[in-house]
Coordinates of C-alpha atoms and ligand atoms in Angstrom, one line a residue:
M27 CA 117.6 75.9 130.1
Q28 CA 116.7 78.4 127.1
Q29 CA 113.3 78.9 125.5
I30 CA 113.8 80.2 121.9
T31 CA 111.3 81.1 119.4
I32 CA 111.8 80.6 115.7
L33 CA 110.6 82.7 113.1
G34 CA 110.2 80.6 109.6
A35 CA 110.2 77.4 111.0
T36 CA 109.1 76.0 107.8
G37 CA 111.8 77.7 106.2
S38 CA 115.1 75.7 105.0
I39 CA 116.9 77.6 108.2
G40 CA 114.6 77.1 110.7
V41 CA 114.8 73.1 109.8
S42 CA 118.4 73.6 110.2
T43 CA 117.6 75.1 113.5
L44 CA 115.5 72.5 115.0
D45 CA 117.6 69.8 113.8
V46 CA 120.6 71.5 116.3
L47 CA 118.0 72.7 118.7
A48 CA 117.0 68.9 118.9
R49 CA 120.5 67.5 119.6
H50 CA 120.3 69.3 123.0
P51 CA 117.1 69.1 125.4
D52 CA 119.6 70.2 128.1
R53 CA 119.9 73.3 126.8
Y54 CA 117.2 74.5 125.0
S55 CA 113.3 74.7 124.4
V56 CA 111.3 76.3 122.2
Y57 CA 109.2 78.9 123.4
A58 CA 107.3 80.0 119.5
L59 CA 107.4 78.1 115.7
S60 CA 105.8 80.3 112.9
A61 CA 104.9 79.4 109.3
H62 CA 103.6 81.2 107.2
S63 CA 100.7 78.4 104.9
R64 CA 102.6 75.0 105.9
V65 CA 100.7 73.4 108.7
D66 CA 101.1 69.8 108.2
E67 CA 104.6 71.2 109.0
L68 CA 104.6 72.8 111.7
A69 CA 101.8 71.0 112.9
A70 CA 105.1 68.4 113.0
Q71 CA 106.7 69.9 114.2
C72 CA 104.9 71.2 116.7
A73 CA 104.0 67.8 118.6
Q74 CA 107.7 67.0 118.4
F75 CA 109.1 70.6 119.7
R76 CA 106.2 71.2 122.6
P77 CA 106.3 75.1 121.7
A78 CA 103.8 76.7 124.2
R79 CA 103.3 79.0 121.1
A80 CA 103.0 78.6 117.1
V81 CA 102.1 81.5 115.0
V82 CA 100.3 81.1 110.8
G83 CA 99.8 84.0 108.7
D84 CA 95.4 83.8 108.7
A85 CA 92.6 82.7 110.6
A86 CA 92.0 80.3 107.9
S87 CA 95.3 78.8 108.6
A88 CA 95.4 79.2 112.4
Q89 CA 91.5 76.9 111.8
K90 CA 93.6 74.2 110.1
L91 CA 96.2 73.7 112.4
T92 CA 93.9 74.1 115.9
A93 CA 92.1 71.3 114.8
L94 CA 95.5 69.4 114.0
L95 CA 96.7 69.9 116.9
R96 CA 93.7 69.1 119.3
A97 CA 93.8 66.4 117.6
Q98 CA 97.4 65.1 118.9
G99 CA 95.6 66.0 122.3
L100 CA 98.1 69.6 122.5
N101 CA 96.9 72.5 123.7
T102 CA 99.8 74.7 121.9
E103 CA 98.0 78.4 121.8
V104 CA 97.5 78.9 117.4
E105 CA 97.9 82.6 116.3
Y106 CA 97.8 84.7 113.6
G107 CA 99.1 88.0 111.7
E108 CA 102.3 90.3 112.0
A109 CA 100.7 91.3 116.1
A110 CA 101.9 87.8 116.6
L111 CA 105.1 88.0 115.2
C112 CA 106.1 90.7 116.9
A113 CA 104.5 88.7 120.0
I114 CA 106.3 85.8 119.9
A115 CA 109.6 87.5 120.0
S116 CA 109.2 89.7 122.6
A117 CA 107.3 87.9 124.8
P118 CA 108.7 88.0 128.4
E119 CA 109.3 84.1 128.4
V120 CA 111.5 84.2 125.4
D121 CA 115.9 84.0 125.5
A122 CA 116.8 83.8 121.2
V123 CA 114.1 84.4 118.6
M124 CA 115.8 83.3 115.4
A125 CA 114.7 85.6 112.8
A126 CA 114.7 83.2 109.7
I127 CA 111.4 84.7 107.7
V128 CA 112.4 85.6 104.1
G129 CA 111.8 89.2 103.2
A130 CA 110.5 92.1 104.2
A131 CA 108.0 89.8 106.2
G132 CA 110.3 90.1 108.0
L133 CA 111.2 92.8 109.5
A134 CA 108.4 93.8 112.2
P135 CA 109.3 90.9 114.9
S136 CA 113.2 90.7 113.7
L137 CA 112.9 94.4 114.9
A138 CA 110.5 94.1 118.0
A139 CA 113.1 91.2 119.3
A140 CA 115.7 94.2 118.6
R141 CA 113.1 96.0 121.2
A142 CA 112.5 93.5 123.6
G143 CA 116.1 93.3 124.0
K144 CA 116.5 89.6 122.8
K145 CA 119.0 87.3 121.9
I146 CA 119.0 87.6 118.0
L147 CA 120.6 85.0 115.5
L148 CA 119.8 86.7 112.3
A149 CA 119.0 85.2 109.5
N150 CA 116.0 87.4 107.5
K151 CA 119.3 89.7 106.3
E152 CA 116.7 92.1 103.8
A153 CA 115.5 92.6 107.7
L154 CA 118.7 94.8 108.6
V155 CA 119.4 96.0 104.3
M156 CA 115.5 97.4 105.1
S157 CA 116.7 99.0 108.4
G158 CA 120.4 99.6 108.3
Q159 CA 121.1 102.4 110.8
L160 CA 117.3 102.7 112.6
F161 CA 118.1 98.5 113.1
I162 CA 121.6 98.7 115.3
D163 CA 119.5 101.5 117.5
A164 CA 117.3 99.4 118.6
V165 CA 119.8 97.0 119.6
Q166 CA 122.2 99.0 121.7
E167 CA 119.3 101.5 123.0
N168 CA 117.6 98.7 124.5
G169 CA 120.6 95.8 125.4
A170 CA 119.9 93.1 122.9
T171 CA 122.5 90.6 120.8
L172 CA 122.8 90.0 117.1
L173 CA 124.7 87.7 115.9
P174 CA 125.0 86.9 112.4
I175 CA 123.2 83.3 110.6
D176 CA 124.7 84.2 107.1
S177 CA 127.6 82.0 106.8
E178 CA 129.2 84.1 106.4
H179 CA 129.1 86.8 108.8
N180 CA 129.2 84.2 111.3
A181 CA 132.8 83.3 109.9
I182 CA 133.7 87.0 109.5
F183 CA 132.7 87.1 112.9
Q184 CA 134.2 84.5 114.2
C185 CA 137.8 85.5 112.9
L186 CA 136.6 89.3 114.2
P187 CA 138.5 89.7 117.7
H188 CA 136.2 89.3 120.9
A189 CA 135.8 92.8 121.7
Y190 CA 135.3 94.2 117.8
A191 CA 133.2 97.0 119.0
R192 CA 131.7 98.1 114.7
A193 CA 135.2 99.9 114.0
P194 CA 137.6 97.4 112.1
G195 CA 140.2 100.5 111.4
A196 CA 140.1 100.1 115.7
S197 CA 140.9 96.6 115.7
G198 CA 143.5 96.9 112.4
V199 CA 141.2 95.5 110.5
A200 CA 142.1 96.3 106.4
K201 CA 139.9 93.9 105.0
I202 CA 136.5 92.6 105.0
L203 CA 136.4 89.9 102.4
L204 CA 133.1 88.3 101.7
T205 CA 133.4 84.3 99.8
A206 CA 130.1 83.6 97.2
S207 CA 130.1 80.8 94.7
G208 CA 129.1 82.3 91.6
G209 CA 126.4 80.2 91.7
P210 CA 124.3 78.0 89.6
F211 CA 125.7 80.1 85.9
L212 CA 129.6 80.9 87.3
T213 CA 131.1 79.7 83.6
R214 CA 127.1 79.0 82.3
D215 CA 127.3 81.1 78.8
V216 CA 125.9 85.1 78.8
D217 CA 124.6 84.7 76.3
T218 CA 122.2 82.1 77.1
L219 CA 121.1 83.2 80.6
D220 CA 117.9 84.8 79.9
A221 CA 116.5 81.3 79.1
V222 CA 117.4 79.8 81.6
T223 CA 114.2 78.3 84.6
P224 CA 112.9 78.3 88.1
E225 CA 114.6 74.8 88.1
Q226 CA 117.9 75.6 86.8
A227 CA 118.3 78.6 89.2
C228 CA 117.5 77.2 92.3
K229 CA 119.8 73.7 92.0
H230 CA 123.3 75.7 93.7
P231 CA 126.2 73.1 93.2
N232 CA 126.4 73.7 97.0
W233 CA 123.8 74.9 99.4
S234 CA 120.4 73.6 99.3
M235 CA 118.7 77.0 100.9
G236 CA 115.3 78.5 100.4
R237 CA 113.8 79.1 96.3
K238 CA 114.3 82.9 97.0
I239 CA 117.7 82.8 98.2
S240 CA 118.9 80.4 95.7
V241 CA 117.8 83.0 93.0
D242 CA 119.1 85.7 94.9
S243 CA 122.7 83.2 94.5
A244 CA 122.0 83.1 91.0
T245 CA 121.3 86.4 89.7
M246 CA 124.4 87.1 92.5
M247 CA 121.7 90.0 94.5
N248 CA 122.5 87.7 97.6
K249 CA 126.2 88.8 97.5
G250 CA 124.8 92.0 97.1
L251 CA 122.8 92.2 100.6
E252 CA 125.2 90.8 102.2
V253 CA 127.0 92.9 101.5
I254 CA 124.7 95.2 103.2
E255 CA 124.6 93.5 105.3
A256 CA 127.8 93.1 106.6
H257 CA 128.4 97.3 106.5
W258 CA 125.5 96.8 109.3
L259 CA 127.0 94.3 111.3
F260 CA 130.3 95.1 111.4
G261 CA 130.3 98.8 110.9
A262 CA 132.5 98.5 107.6
P263 CA 131.9 101.5 104.8
A264 CA 131.5 99.6 100.8
E265 CA 134.7 100.3 100.1
Q266 CA 136.3 98.0 103.2
I267 CA 134.3 94.8 101.5
E268 CA 135.6 93.1 99.0
V269 CA 133.3 89.9 97.0
V270 CA 136.0 86.9 96.2
I271 CA 134.2 84.1 93.9
H272 CA 135.3 81.2 95.4
P273 CA 133.5 77.9 94.4
Q274 CA 134.6 75.6 96.7
S275 CA 132.2 77.5 99.4
V276 CA 134.8 75.5 102.1
I277 CA 136.3 79.5 103.3
H278 CA 133.2 81.0 103.7
S279 CA 135.2 84.3 104.4
M280 CA 137.4 85.9 106.3
V281 CA 139.2 89.2 107.6
S282 CA 142.5 90.9 106.4
Y283 CA 144.5 93.0 109.1
V284 CA 146.7 95.5 108.9
D285 CA 149.5 93.4 109.5
G286 CA 149.3 91.4 106.3
S287 CA 147.4 88.8 108.6
V288 CA 143.6 86.7 107.3
L289 CA 141.7 84.8 109.2
A290 CA 140.2 82.5 108.0
Q291 CA 136.9 80.4 108.6
L292 CA 136.0 77.1 106.0
G293 CA 133.9 74.1 106.4
N294 CA 131.4 72.5 105.3
P295 CA 129.3 73.5 103.2
D296 CA 125.4 73.5 106.3
M297 CA 123.7 76.3 108.3
R298 CA 124.0 73.7 110.9
T299 CA 127.5 75.3 111.7
P300 CA 126.3 78.9 112.1
I301 CA 123.5 78.3 113.4
A302 CA 125.1 76.5 116.4
N303 CA 127.9 78.6 117.0
A304 CA 125.1 81.7 117.0
L305 CA 123.1 79.5 119.4
A306 CA 125.9 78.2 122.2
Y307 CA 128.0 81.3 121.9
P308 CA 130.8 82.3 123.2
E309 CA 130.7 78.6 123.8
R310 CA 130.8 75.6 121.2
I311 CA 128.4 72.6 120.9
D312 CA 127.9 69.9 118.2
S313 CA 126.1 70.7 115.1
G314 CA 125.5 67.5 113.3
V315 CA 127.6 68.4 110.4
A316 CA 130.8 66.5 110.4
Q317 CA 134.6 67.7 110.7
L318 CA 136.1 69.4 107.4
D319 CA 138.6 66.5 104.7
L320 CA 140.3 69.6 103.1
T321 CA 142.3 66.8 101.6
A322 CA 139.3 65.7 99.8
I323 CA 138.5 68.4 98.9
A324 CA 142.3 69.2 97.8
T325 CA 141.5 72.7 95.8
L326 CA 139.6 76.0 96.7
Q327 CA 140.3 78.5 94.3
F328 CA 139.9 82.2 94.2
T329 CA 138.7 84.7 91.4
R330 CA 137.5 88.3 91.1
P331 CA 133.5 88.7 90.2
D332 CA 132.1 89.6 86.8
Y333 CA 130.2 92.6 87.3
A334 CA 128.7 92.1 83.9
R335 CA 127.7 89.0 84.2
F336 CA 125.5 89.5 87.8
P337 CA 124.8 93.5 86.8
C338 CA 122.5 93.0 90.5
L339 CA 126.2 92.9 92.4
A340 CA 127.1 96.3 90.6
L341 CA 123.0 97.9 91.8
A342 CA 123.9 96.8 95.3
F343 CA 126.9 98.1 96.0
A344 CA 125.2 101.5 94.3
A345 CA 122.8 101.0 96.6
L346 CA 125.2 101.3 99.8
K347 CA 127.6 103.8 98.7
T348 CA 124.2 106.6 97.8
G349 CA 122.4 104.7 101.3
G350 CA 119.1 106.7 102.9
T351 CA 116.5 104.5 101.7
A352 CA 117.9 103.4 98.6
P353 CA 118.7 99.7 100.2
A354 CA 115.4 99.2 101.0
L355 CA 114.2 99.7 97.4
L356 CA 116.5 97.9 95.8
N357 CA 115.8 94.4 97.9
A358 CA 111.8 95.2 97.2
A359 CA 112.5 95.6 93.8
N360 CA 114.8 92.5 93.8
E361 CA 111.7 90.6 96.0
V362 CA 109.0 91.5 93.6
A363 CA 111.7 90.7 90.5
V364 CA 112.3 87.9 92.4
Q365 CA 108.7 86.2 92.8
A366 CA 107.4 86.6 89.1
F367 CA 110.6 85.2 87.9
L368 CA 110.0 82.4 90.1
E369 CA 106.7 82.7 88.7
R370 CA 107.7 82.2 85.2
R371 CA 106.3 86.3 84.0
I372 CA 110.3 87.1 83.3
G373 CA 113.0 85.8 82.4
F374 CA 115.8 86.0 84.2
R375 CA 117.7 89.3 83.1
D376 CA 114.7 90.8 83.6
I377 CA 115.8 90.5 87.4
D378 CA 118.1 93.3 87.3
R379 CA 115.8 95.3 84.6
V380 CA 113.6 95.9 86.7
I381 CA 115.5 96.4 89.8
A382 CA 117.7 99.1 87.7
H383 CA 114.6 100.9 86.5
V384 CA 112.8 101.1 90.3
M385 CA 116.6 102.1 91.4
D386 CA 116.2 104.9 88.9
A387 CA 112.2 105.7 89.2
V388 CA 111.4 105.6 92.5
P389 CA 113.5 109.3 94.5
H390 CA 115.3 107.6 98.0
Y391 CA 115.0 109.9 101.6
A392 CA 117.2 109.8 104.5
A393 CA 116.4 106.0 106.7
D394 CA 114.8 108.8 109.6
S395 CA 111.9 106.7 110.3
I396 CA 110.4 102.7 109.8
A397 CA 107.8 104.5 108.7
V398 CA 110.1 106.6 105.9
V399 CA 111.1 102.9 105.0
M400 CA 108.3 101.0 104.6
A401 CA 106.3 103.7 102.6
Q402 CA 109.5 103.2 100.4
D403 CA 109.2 98.8 100.2
A404 CA 105.7 99.9 99.5
L405 CA 105.9 102.4 96.4
A406 CA 109.5 100.1 95.3
R407 CA 106.6 97.2 94.7
A408 CA 104.9 99.8 92.8
S409 CA 107.0 100.8 90.3
A410 CA 108.6 97.0 90.2
T411 CA 105.2 95.6 89.6
S412 CA 103.7 98.1 86.6
Y413 CA 106.8 98.4 85.2
L414 CA 107.6 94.0 84.9
N415 CA 103.3 94.8 84.0
G416 CA 104.6 96.4 80.7
M417 CA 107.5 94.1 79.6
M418 CA 104.8 91.5 79.8
R419 CA 102.7 93.2 77.1
Ligands
LIG1 P1 112.5 79.5 103.3 O1 111.7 80.3 101.7 O2 113.5 78.5 102.9 O3 112.1 80.0 104.1 C1 111.0 80.9 104.8 C2 110.1 81.6 105.9 O4 110.4 82.2 106.2 C3 109.0 80.0 105.8 O5 108.9 79.1 107.2 C4 107.6 81.0 105.3 O6 106.6 79.9 106.6 C5 108.2 81.9 105.8 N1 107.6 82.7 105.5 C6 107.2 83.1 103.8 N2 106.6 84.1 104.1 C7 106.5 84.8 105.3 C8 105.7 85.8 105.7 N3 105.3 86.8 104.2 N4 104.9 86.1 106.8 C9 105.8 84.9 108.1 N5 106.3 84.4 107.3 C10 106.9 83.4 106.2 O7 113.7 80.2 103.2 P2 114.8 80.3 103.7 O8 116.1 79.7 102.8 O9 115.1 79.2 104.9 O10 116.1 81.6 104.7 C11 115.0 82.2 105.7 C12 116.1 83.6 105.7 O11 117.7 83.3 105.7 C13 115.9 84.5 104.5 O12 116.3 86.0 104.7 C14 117.5 84.5 103.6 O13 118.1 84.8 103.3 C15 117.7 83.6 105.1 N6 119.4 82.8 104.5 C16 119.1 81.6 104.2 C17 120.0 81.0 104.4 C18 119.9 79.3 104.0 O14 120.7 78.5 103.8 N7 118.8 78.7 103.5 C19 121.7 81.3 104.3 C20 122.3 82.5 104.7 C21 120.3 83.4 104.7
LIG2 MG1 125.0 83.9 102.8

């Protein structure tokens, strides 16, 4: 029996993870769940999955959760805050940690899981984008296992040889081909993009996801973060990673080899497939996802990305090439800008303007320690906030 902690249990990935776990009560039990503020949902999950521990964002939420649980006769231990998140990610009872908190808030607990040598199922791409080599070092030095949940990276993982050791050349890999749907604005008149609403930006054609990653998909910053994520996960330089627009989201990504072979992983766009793959790896288990019917899909299309339409993609490639703390600055500026867009404080195209400003205004350094990364994250947030406040005046 494997004991699982889910960080971000009430989110889109968290809920899909619990759906897969519920299909295999003989293999998995839930050790701990976390949520930031959706206390009612977390209480319902605790009633169904009976974790030993539950973590929320603050004392008031913890008090409310405790009352809800005790009223149902549940004695789940309730805690709150970052130290508690790190504790449920690293507890000796835990075999695997689903890292599914959105944004930089997931870095500390994901890193705690790495330092404790856990199996980490990584959905929280922002954590890896920010900390890069520091995260990979923590995984390797502590004998942790890092398995990608992002559908593209899980696809690439499946298309690489089993003994792959983060050295593309040694395995005959020519290129990593990251597919991208292009999001809801792939063909919309570029001149009308400034007027799009958060609702339109969050209406992804193929995937149902949290609001932040949905906006990232509309700007294609999501693909940019994924390029950086692929660089760290697979040890591939930027030149070896290519983005291909594939609007159907049936091919989740590909690996091309020096002999001309291209291996692809296909499936219906449902995150339960990569979640089940990583949970059971190297075995295979039922995920609840229907088998792919290629004849019903009939057509698969591919085009090159348009960097003028999607400047965030170019900004992300530039940050990867710059290196050091540049990806951490990019990520922090993006989080602030997306939040402001979701709150209708800035327009859609202002997102890339804010990020470009921060990348110019804040100097980057070598990413020597998590403390440096966190200091740069804070500087980028301050710079982004003051710039967008100026925009609104
Ligand atoms: P979501 O917004 O649906 O859920 C986010 C979860 O994080 C919630 O449980 C929330 O309670 C928690 N959370 C939010 N802010 C927090 C904070 N400050 N401290 C602690 N917890 C906090 O997001 P999601 O779509 O499930 O995405 C989660 C992560 O997975 C993101 O990094 C995203 O990029 C990645 N991802 C998601 C998908 C998808 O299909 N949804 C696909 C690939 C990767
Ligand atoms: Mg993805």
